[in-house]
Short mmCIF file of C-alpha atoms and ligand atoms in Angstrom, two decimals:
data_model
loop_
_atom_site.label_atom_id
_atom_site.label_comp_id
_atom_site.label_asym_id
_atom_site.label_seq_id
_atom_site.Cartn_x
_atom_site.Cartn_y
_atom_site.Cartn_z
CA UNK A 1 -30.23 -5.96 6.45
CA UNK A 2 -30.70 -6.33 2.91
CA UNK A 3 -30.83 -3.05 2.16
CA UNK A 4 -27.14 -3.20 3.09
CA UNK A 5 -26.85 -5.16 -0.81
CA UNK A 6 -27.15 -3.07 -3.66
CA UNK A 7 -26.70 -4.41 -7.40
CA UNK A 8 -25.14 -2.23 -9.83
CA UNK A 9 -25.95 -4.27 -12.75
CA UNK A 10 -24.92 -0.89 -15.09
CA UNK A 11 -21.05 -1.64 -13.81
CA UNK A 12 -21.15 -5.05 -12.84
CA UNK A 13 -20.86 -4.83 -8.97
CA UNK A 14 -22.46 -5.77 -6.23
CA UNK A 15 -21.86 -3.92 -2.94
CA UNK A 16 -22.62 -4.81 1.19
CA UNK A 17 -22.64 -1.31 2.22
CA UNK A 18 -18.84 -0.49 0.99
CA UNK A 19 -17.58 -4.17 0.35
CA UNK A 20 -17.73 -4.99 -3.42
CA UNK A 21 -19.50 -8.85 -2.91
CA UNK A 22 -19.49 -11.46 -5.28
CA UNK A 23 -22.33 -13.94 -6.55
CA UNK A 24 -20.49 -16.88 -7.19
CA UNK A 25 -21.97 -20.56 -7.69
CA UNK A 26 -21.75 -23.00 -5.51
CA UNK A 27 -20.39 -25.18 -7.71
CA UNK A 28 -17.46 -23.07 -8.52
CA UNK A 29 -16.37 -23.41 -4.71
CA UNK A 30 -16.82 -27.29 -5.26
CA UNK A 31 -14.15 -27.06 -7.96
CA UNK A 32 -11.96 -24.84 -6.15
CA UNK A 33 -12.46 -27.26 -2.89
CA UNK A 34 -11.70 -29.79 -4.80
CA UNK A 35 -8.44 -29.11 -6.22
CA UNK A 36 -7.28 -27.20 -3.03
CA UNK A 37 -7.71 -30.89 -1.62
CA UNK A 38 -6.11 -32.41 -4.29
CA UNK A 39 -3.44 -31.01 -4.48
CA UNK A 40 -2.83 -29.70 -1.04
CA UNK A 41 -4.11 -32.49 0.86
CA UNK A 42 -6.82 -31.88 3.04
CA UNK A 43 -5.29 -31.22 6.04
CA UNK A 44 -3.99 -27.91 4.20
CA UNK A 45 -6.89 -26.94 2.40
CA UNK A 46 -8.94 -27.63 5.75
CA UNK A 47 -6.86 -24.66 6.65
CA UNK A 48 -6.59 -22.37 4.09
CA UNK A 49 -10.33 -22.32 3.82
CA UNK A 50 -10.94 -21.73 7.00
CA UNK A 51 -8.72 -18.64 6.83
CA UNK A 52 -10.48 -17.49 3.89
CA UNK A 53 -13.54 -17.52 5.59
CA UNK A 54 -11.84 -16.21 8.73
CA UNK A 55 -11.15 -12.86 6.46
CA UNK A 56 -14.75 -12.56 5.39
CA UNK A 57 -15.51 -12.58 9.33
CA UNK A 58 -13.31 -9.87 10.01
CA UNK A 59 -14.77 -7.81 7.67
CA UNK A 60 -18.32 -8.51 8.44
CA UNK A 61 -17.76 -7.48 11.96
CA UNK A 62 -16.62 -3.80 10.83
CA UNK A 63 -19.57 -3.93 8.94
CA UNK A 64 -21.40 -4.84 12.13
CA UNK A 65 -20.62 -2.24 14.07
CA UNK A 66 -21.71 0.75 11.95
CA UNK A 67 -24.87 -1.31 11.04
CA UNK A 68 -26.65 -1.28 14.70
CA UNK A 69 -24.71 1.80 16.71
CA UNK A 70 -26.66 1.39 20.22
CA UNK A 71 -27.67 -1.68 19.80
CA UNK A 72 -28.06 -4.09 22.59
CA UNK A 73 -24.58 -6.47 22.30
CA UNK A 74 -26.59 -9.31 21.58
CA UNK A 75 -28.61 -7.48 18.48
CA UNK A 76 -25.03 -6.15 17.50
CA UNK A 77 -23.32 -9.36 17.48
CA UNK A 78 -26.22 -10.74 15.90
CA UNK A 79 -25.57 -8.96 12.86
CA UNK A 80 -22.95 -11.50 11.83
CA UNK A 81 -25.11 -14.74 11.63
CA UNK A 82 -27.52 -12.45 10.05
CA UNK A 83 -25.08 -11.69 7.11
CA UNK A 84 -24.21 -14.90 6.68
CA UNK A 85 -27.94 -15.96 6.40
CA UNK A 86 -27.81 -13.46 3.66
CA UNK A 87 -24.92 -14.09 2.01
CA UNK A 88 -25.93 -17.53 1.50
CA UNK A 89 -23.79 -19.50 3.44
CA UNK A 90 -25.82 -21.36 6.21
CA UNK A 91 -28.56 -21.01 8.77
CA UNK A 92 -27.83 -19.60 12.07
CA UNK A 93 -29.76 -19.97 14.98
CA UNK A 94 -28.33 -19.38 18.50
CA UNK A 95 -28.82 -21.26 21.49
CA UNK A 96 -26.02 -19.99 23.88
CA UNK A 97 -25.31 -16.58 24.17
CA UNK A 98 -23.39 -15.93 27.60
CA UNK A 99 -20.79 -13.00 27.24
CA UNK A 100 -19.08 -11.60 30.22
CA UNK A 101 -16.63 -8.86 28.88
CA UNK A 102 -15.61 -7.42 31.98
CA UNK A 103 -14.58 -11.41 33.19
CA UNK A 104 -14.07 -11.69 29.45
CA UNK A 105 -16.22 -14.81 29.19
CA UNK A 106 -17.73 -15.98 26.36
CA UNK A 107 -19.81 -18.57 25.47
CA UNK A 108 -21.82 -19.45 22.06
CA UNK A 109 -23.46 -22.12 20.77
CA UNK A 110 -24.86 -22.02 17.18
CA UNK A 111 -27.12 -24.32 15.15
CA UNK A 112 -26.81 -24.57 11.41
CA UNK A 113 -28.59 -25.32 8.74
CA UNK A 114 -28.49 -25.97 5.03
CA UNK A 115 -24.78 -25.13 5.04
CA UNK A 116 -23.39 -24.87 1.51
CA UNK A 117 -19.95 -26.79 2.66
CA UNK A 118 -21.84 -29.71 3.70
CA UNK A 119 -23.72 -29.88 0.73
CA UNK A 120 -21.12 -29.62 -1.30
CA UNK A 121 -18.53 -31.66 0.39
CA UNK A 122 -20.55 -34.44 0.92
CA UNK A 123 -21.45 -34.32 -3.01
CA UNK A 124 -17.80 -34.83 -3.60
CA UNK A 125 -16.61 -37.13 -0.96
CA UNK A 126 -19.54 -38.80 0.33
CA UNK A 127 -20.37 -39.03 4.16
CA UNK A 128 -17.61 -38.10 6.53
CA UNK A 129 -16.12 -39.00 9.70
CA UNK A 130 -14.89 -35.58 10.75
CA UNK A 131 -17.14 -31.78 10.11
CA UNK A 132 -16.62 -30.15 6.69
CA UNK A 133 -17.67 -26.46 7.48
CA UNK A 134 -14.57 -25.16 7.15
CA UNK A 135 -14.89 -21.74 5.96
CA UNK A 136 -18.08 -21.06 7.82
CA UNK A 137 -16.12 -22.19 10.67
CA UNK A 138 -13.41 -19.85 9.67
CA UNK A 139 -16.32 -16.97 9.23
CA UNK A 140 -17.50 -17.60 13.00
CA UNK A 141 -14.02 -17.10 14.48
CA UNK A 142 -13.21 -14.18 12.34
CA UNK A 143 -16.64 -12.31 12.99
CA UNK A 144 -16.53 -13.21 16.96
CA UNK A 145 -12.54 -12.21 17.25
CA UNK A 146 -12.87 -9.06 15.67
CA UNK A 147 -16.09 -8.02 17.09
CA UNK A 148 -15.04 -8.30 20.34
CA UNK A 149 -11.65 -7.13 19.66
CA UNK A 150 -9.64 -10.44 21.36
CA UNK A 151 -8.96 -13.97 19.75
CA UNK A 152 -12.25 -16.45 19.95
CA UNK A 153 -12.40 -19.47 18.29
CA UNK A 154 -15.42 -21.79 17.31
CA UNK A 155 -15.02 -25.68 17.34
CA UNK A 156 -17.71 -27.49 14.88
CA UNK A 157 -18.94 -30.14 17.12
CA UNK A 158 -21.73 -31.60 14.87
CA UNK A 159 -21.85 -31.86 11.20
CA UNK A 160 -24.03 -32.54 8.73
CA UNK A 161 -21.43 -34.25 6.47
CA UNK A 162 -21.24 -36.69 9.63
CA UNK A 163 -24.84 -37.45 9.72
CA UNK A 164 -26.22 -35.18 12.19
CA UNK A 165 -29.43 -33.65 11.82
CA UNK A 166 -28.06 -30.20 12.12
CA UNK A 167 -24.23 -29.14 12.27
CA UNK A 168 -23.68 -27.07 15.73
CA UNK A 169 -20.86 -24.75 16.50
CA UNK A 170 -19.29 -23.63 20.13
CA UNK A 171 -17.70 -20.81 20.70
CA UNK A 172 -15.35 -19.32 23.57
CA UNK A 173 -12.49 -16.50 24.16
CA UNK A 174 -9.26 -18.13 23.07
CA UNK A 175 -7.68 -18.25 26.33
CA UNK A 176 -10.99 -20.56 27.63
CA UNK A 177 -10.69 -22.91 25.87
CA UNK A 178 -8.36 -25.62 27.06
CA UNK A 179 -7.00 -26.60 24.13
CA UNK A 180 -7.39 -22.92 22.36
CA UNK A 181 -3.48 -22.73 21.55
CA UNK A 182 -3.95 -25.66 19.58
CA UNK A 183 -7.32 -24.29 17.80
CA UNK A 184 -5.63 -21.08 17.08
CA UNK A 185 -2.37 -23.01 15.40
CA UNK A 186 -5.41 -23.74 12.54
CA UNK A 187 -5.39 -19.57 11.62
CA UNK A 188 -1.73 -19.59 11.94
CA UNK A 189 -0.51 -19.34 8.27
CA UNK A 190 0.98 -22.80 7.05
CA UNK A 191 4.49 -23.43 6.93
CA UNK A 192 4.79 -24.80 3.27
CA UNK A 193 2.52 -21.95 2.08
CA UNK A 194 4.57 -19.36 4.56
CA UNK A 195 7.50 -20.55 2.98
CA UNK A 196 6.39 -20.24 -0.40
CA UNK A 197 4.96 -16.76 0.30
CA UNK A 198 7.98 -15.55 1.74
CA UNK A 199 10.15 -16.56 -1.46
CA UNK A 200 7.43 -14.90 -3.74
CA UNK A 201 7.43 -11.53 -1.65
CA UNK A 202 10.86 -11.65 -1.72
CA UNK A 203 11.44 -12.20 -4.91
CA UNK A 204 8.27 -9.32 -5.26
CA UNK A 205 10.91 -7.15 -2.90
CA UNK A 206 14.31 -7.17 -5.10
CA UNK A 207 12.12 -6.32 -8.00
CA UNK A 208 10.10 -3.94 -6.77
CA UNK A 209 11.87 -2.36 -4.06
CA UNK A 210 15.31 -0.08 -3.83
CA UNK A 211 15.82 0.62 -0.27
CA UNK A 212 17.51 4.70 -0.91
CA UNK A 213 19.64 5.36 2.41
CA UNK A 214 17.33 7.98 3.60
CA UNK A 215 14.17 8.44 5.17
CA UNK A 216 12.11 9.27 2.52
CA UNK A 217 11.11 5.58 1.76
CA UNK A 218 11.22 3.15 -0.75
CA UNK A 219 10.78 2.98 -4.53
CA UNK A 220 7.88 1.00 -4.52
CA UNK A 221 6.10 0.12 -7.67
CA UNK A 222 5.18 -2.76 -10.00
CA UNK A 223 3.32 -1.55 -13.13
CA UNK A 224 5.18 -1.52 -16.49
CA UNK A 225 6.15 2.29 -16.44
CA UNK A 226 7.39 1.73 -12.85
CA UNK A 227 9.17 -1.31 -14.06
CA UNK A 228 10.56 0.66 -17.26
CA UNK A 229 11.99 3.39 -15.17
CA UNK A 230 13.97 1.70 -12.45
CA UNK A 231 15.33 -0.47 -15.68
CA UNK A 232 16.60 2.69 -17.18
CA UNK A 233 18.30 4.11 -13.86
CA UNK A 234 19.30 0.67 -13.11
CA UNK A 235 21.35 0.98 -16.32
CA UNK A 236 22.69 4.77 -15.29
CA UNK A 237 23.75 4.13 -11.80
CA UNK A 238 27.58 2.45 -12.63
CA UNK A 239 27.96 5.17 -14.90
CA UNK A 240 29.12 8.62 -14.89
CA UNK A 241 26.07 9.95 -17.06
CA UNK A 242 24.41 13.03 -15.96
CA UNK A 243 20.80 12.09 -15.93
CA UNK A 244 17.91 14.43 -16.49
CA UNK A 245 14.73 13.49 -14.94
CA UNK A 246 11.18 15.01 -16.21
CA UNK A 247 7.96 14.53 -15.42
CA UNK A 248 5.03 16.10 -13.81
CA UNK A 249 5.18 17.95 -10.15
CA UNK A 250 4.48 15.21 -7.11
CA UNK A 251 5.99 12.05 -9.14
CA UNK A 252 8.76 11.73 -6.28
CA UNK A 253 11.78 12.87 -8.60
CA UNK A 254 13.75 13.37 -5.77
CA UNK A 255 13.05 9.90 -4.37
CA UNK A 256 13.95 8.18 -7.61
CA UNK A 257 17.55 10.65 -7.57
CA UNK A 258 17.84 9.30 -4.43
CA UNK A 259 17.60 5.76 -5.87
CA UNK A 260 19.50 6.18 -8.62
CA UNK A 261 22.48 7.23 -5.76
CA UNK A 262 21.84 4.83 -3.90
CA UNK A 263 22.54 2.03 -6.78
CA UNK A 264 25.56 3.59 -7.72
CA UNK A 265 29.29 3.12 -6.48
CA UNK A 266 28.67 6.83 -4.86
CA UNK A 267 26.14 5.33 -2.35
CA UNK A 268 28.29 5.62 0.61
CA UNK A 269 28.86 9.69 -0.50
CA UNK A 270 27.01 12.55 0.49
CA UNK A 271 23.89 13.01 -1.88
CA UNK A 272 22.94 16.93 -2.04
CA UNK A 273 19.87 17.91 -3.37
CA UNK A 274 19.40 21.86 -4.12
CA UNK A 275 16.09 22.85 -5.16
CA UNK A 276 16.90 26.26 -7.77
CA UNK A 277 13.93 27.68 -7.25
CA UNK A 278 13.64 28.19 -3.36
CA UNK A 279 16.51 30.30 -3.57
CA UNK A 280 16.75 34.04 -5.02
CA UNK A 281 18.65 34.09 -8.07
CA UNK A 282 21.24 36.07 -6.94
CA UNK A 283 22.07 33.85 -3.33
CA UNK A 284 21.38 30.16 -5.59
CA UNK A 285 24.82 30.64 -7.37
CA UNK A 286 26.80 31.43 -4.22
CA UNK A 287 25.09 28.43 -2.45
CA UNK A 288 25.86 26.10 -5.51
CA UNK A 289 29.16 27.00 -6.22
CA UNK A 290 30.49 29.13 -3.33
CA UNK A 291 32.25 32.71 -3.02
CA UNK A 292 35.31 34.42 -2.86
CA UNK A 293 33.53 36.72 -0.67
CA UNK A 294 30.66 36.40 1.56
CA UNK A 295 27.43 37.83 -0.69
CA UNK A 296 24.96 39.98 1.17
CA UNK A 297 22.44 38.70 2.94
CA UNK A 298 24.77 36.27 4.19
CA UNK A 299 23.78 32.12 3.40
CA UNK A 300 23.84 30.31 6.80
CA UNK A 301 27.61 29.14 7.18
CA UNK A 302 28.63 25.65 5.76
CA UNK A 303 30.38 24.30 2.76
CA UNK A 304 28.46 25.15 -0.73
CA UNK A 305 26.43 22.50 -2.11
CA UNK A 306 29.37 21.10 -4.75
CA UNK A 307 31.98 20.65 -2.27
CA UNK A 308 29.06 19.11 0.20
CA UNK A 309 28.27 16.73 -2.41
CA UNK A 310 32.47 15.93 -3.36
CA UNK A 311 32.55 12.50 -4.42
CA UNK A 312 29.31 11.68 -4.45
CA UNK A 313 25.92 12.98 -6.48
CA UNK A 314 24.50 16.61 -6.81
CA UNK A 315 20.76 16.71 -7.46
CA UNK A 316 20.01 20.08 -8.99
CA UNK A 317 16.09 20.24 -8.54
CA UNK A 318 13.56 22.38 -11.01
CA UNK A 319 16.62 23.40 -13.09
CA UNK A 320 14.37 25.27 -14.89
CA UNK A 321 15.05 28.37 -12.38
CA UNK A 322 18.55 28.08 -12.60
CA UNK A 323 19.52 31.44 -13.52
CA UNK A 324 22.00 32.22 -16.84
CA UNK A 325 25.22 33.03 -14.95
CA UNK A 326 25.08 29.79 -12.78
CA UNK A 327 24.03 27.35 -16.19
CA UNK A 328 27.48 28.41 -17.26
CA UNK A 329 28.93 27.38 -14.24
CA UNK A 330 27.39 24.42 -14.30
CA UNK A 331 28.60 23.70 -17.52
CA UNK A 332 32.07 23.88 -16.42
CA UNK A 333 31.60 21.57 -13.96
CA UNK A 334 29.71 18.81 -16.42
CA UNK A 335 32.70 19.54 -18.67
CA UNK A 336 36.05 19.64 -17.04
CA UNK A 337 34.91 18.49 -13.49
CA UNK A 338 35.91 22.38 -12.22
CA UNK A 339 33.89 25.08 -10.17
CA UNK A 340 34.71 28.79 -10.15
CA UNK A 341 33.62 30.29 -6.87
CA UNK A 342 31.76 33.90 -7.24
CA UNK A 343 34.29 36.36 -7.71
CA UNK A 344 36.72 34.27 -7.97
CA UNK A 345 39.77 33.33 -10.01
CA UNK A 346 40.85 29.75 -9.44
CA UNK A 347 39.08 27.25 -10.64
CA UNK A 348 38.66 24.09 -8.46
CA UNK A 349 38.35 20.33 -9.26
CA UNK A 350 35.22 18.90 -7.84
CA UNK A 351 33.95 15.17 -8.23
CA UNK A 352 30.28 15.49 -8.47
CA UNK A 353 28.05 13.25 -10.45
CA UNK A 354 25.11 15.12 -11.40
CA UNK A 355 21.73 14.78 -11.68
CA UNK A 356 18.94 17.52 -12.75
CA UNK A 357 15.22 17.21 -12.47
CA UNK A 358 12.61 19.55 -14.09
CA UNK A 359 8.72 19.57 -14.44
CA UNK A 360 8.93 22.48 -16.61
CA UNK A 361 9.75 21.76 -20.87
CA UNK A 362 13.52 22.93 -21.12
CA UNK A 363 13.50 23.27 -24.83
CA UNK A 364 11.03 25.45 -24.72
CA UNK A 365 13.06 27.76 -22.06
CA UNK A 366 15.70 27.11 -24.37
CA UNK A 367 13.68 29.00 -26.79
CA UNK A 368 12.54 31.61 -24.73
CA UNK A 369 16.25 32.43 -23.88
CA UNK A 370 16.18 31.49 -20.25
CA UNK A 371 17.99 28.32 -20.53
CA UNK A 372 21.70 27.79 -22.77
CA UNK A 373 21.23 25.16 -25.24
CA UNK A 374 24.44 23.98 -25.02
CA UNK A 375 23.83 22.98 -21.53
CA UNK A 376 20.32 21.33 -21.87
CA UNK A 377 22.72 19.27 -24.49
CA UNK A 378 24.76 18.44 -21.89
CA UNK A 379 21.81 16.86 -19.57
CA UNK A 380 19.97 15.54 -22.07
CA UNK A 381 22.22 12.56 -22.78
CA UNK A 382 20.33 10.72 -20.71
CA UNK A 383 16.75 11.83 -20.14
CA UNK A 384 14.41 9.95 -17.95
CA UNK A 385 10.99 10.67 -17.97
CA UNK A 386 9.23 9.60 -14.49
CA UNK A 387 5.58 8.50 -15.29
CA UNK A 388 2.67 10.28 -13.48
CA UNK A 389 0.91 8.46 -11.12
CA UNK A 390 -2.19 8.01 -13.58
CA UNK A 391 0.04 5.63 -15.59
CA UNK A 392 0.97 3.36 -12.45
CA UNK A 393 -2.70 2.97 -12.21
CA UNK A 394 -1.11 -1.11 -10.88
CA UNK A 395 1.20 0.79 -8.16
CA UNK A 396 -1.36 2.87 -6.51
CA UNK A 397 -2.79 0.15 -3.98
CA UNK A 398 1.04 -1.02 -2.89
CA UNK A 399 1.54 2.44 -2.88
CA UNK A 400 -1.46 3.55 -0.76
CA UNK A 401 -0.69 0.22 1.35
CA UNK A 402 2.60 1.51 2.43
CA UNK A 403 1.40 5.09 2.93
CA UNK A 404 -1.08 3.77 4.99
CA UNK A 405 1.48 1.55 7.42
CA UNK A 406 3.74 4.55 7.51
CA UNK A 407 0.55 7.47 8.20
CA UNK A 408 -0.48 5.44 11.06
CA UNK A 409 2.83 4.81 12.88
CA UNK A 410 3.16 8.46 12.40
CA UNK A 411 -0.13 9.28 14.02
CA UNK A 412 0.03 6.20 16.47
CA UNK A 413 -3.64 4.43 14.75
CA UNK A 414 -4.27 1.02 14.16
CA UNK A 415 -5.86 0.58 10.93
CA UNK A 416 -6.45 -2.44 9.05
CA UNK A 417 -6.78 -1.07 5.38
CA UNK A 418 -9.03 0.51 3.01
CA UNK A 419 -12.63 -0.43 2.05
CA UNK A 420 -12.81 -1.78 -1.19
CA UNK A 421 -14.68 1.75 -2.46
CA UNK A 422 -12.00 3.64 -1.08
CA UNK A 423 -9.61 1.08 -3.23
CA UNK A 424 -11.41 2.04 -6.22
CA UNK A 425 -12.17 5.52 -5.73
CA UNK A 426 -8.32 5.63 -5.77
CA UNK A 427 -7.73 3.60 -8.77
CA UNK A 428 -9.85 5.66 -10.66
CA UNK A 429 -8.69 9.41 -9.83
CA UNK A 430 -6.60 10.77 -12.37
CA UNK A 431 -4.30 12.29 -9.85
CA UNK A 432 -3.58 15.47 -10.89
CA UNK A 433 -1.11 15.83 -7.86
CA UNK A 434 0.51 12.48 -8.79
CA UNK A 435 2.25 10.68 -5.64
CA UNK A 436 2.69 13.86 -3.26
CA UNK A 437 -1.40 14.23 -3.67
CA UNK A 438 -2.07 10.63 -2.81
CA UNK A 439 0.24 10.69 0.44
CA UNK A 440 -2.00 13.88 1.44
CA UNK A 441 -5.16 12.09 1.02
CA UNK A 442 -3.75 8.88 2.80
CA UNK A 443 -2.31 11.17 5.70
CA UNK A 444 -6.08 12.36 6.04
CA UNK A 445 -7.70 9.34 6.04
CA UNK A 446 -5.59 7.84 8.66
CA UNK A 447 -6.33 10.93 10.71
CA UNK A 448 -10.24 10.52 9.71
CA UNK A 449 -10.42 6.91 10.07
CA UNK A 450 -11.34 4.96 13.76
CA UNK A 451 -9.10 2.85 15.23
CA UNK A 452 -9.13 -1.15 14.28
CA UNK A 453 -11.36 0.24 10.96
CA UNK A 454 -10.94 0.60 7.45
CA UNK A 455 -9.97 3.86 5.01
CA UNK A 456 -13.40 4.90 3.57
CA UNK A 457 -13.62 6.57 0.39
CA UNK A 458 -15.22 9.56 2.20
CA UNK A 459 -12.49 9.69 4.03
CA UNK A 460 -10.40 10.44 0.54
CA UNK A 461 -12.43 12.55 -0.53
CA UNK A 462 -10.11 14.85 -2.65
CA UNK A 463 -9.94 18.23 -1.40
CA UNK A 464 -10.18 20.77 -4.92
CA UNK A 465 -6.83 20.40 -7.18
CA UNK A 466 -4.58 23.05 -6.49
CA UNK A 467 -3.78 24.73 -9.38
CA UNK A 468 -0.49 23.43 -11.14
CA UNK A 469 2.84 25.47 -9.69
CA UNK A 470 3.85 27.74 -12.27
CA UNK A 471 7.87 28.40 -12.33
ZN1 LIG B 501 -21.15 -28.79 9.10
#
């Protein structure tokens, strides 16, 4: 077992297989116990600490499943006091081990010594009347629920802090225990602090998240850069502007268009997004601004992307590839609000707010005479550069989070997170691919990962970066 701990003094981590672990003193728990008590009362910090330790449980069990694959169910569940032993936190030895799961009876009864709560409880507050183990408690219930995969819950009969010899735990499936809706009530998160968490996330959600009427998700984000650009489309979306966004392929500039729709007073009009370089040059005029006459080959039949989009926004994406006869066209339309069709001879009035993304530098085309400098004037009155995903280094565990929810719904899979490797691994790629790179490498760990597991960061592994698009 403890070659399961490795210290990488070099980095300052410690690691239990993939779980970054932390050597903290004793003492430091005291002072945290102490003011949890103080100024939660006890009956709240009973509670919140045993949910802490109800966490570490759950995690050790994971752990305890890879460690001893084939493994007698006794030596497997065994595991769990083991770690515990080795983390520090008590002695365990067992004296009833009865486990039925096919009547799904369970029975456990656990002796402890030296445990750290005692010690330190008592050192605060003197002998008690009622068992202080509260987190190891927590730990037990945690590592027996999720190792068996159903609720169990430990009660702490004897305690130490009470002036037993030993403290001794006793431990059944949730639904045997008479009194086990009651016992579970304990894990159940507290109203005061529910109510406080649910103001703070929501709070955390009208910051941080613009709900864009389409399926393509939420901006989610709360680094500075994130921050910095939803301020600046925040201040664009009442307006009229035309807005040019930039930034590197994969940032999501159609999701942050989308957004910046969505905020605006077109938000109940069509949005139309028209990517310039998926079409030839000579069809992506006709399907932008229509045509007298039908152009050979034939578009599918439907309205042309500026009358679709009538009243409400027109996102031209990679404008880049817009070819020289449609810019002008385009410029007609930022100017006087009017669209020539192909061939045509009438000009007609069209109410499309505009916005134009690029990845590729437009002064340069300018320069290169593929782009008119009159119109890249135009756009540029607003320019808004979308960061890369390397500078939301803070946005890429919310971000991998959601993924992660929304991967395994896709794929039906249960999935409880990522290991804290795999959480690092991530915060430390550079990204190349920027937000389209880390929703492939999500997708494929969900695929890759067991049910009721973690993401591991071999799991991530990056496939080779594909070489950057070139337009
Ligand atoms: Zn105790």
């Amino acid at each position: 077992m403890r070659r399961l701990v490795h210290f990488s003094p070099v980095d300052g981590r410690i690691w239990l297989a993939d779980q970054r672990m932390l050597l903290v003193h004793a003492a430091a728990f005291q002072a945290l116990r102490r003011e949890l008590v103080a100024s939660l009362g006890p009956e709240h910090a009973r509670r919140l600490l045993m949910r802490a330790g109800y966490a570490s449980g759950e995690r050790d069990a994971l752990l305890a499943r890879q460690v001893r694959p084939g493994a007698s169910l006794f030596d497997a569940f065994a595991v769990g006091p083991q770690l515990h032993m080795l983390e520090g936190a008590v002695r365990v030895q067992p004296k009833v081990f009865e486990l039925d799961e096919a009547a799904s009876h369970f029975h456990g009864i656990f002796q402890w010594d030296h445990s750290w709560e005692a010690e330190v409880h008592q050192r605060a507050w003197g002998p008690q009347g009622a068992p202080v183990c509260w987190m190891l408690l927590g730990y037990a219930s945690g590592y027996t629920s999720a190792f068996f995969r159903r609720p169990a819950l430990f009660k702490e009969v004897q305690c130490t802090a009470c002036g037993h010899p030993h403290c001794l735990i006793e431990g059944r499936f949730e639904h045997e225990w008479p009194d086990g809706e009651q016992l579970a009530r304990d894990y159940d998160p507290d109203s005061m602090l529910v109510r406080l968490g649910e103001l703070q996330s929501q709070a955390d959600a009208l910051r941080t998240q613009l709900q864009p009427a389409d399926d393509q998700g939420p901006l989610l984000g709360r680094s500075r850069a994130f921050n910095d650009t939803v301020e600046l489309l925040r201040k664009a979306a009442p307006t009229q502007v035309t807005v040019l966004l930039t930034g590197e392929t994969g940032v999501g500039k159609e999701r942050f268009a989308r957004a910046l729709h969505a905020m605006g007073p077109r938000a109940d009009k069509p949005f139309v997004a028209v990517n310039c370089a998926a079409l030839p040059a000579d069809l992506i005029e006709s399907e932008l601004f229509g045509a007298e006459k039908a152009p050979t080959p034939a578009p599918p039949p439907r309205a042309w992307a500026a009358e679709r989009a009538h009243g409400g926004t027109l996102l031209l994406d990679e404008l880049g590839e817009l070819p020289l006869p449609a810019q002008a066209k385009l410029l007609r339309v930022l100017q006087q609000g009017e669209v020539e069709r192909l061939g045509g001879t009438q000009p007609r009035k069209v109410d499309v707010r505009v916005i134009a993304a690029t990845n590729v530098d437009l002064e340069k085309a300018v320069e290169e005479g593929r782009f008119r400098r009159d119109l890249l004037y135009r756009l540029n009155v607003y320019p808004i550069r979308i960061p890369a995903l390397r500078e939301r280094a803070d946005d890429i565990e919310l971000l991998a989070m959601h993924l992660l929810q929304r991967y395994a719904a896709l794929h039906g899979k249960r999935l409880a997170g990522f290991t804290d490797l795999a959480m690092t691994a991530m915060r430390q790629h550079a990204w190349p691919g920027n937000v389209r790179e880390l929703e492939n490498l999500v997708e494929r760990g969900v695929i890759l990962a067991p049910n009721d597991d973690l993401v591991d960061a071999a799991m991530l592994s990056p496939p080779p970066p594909r070489p950057r698009r070139t337009p």
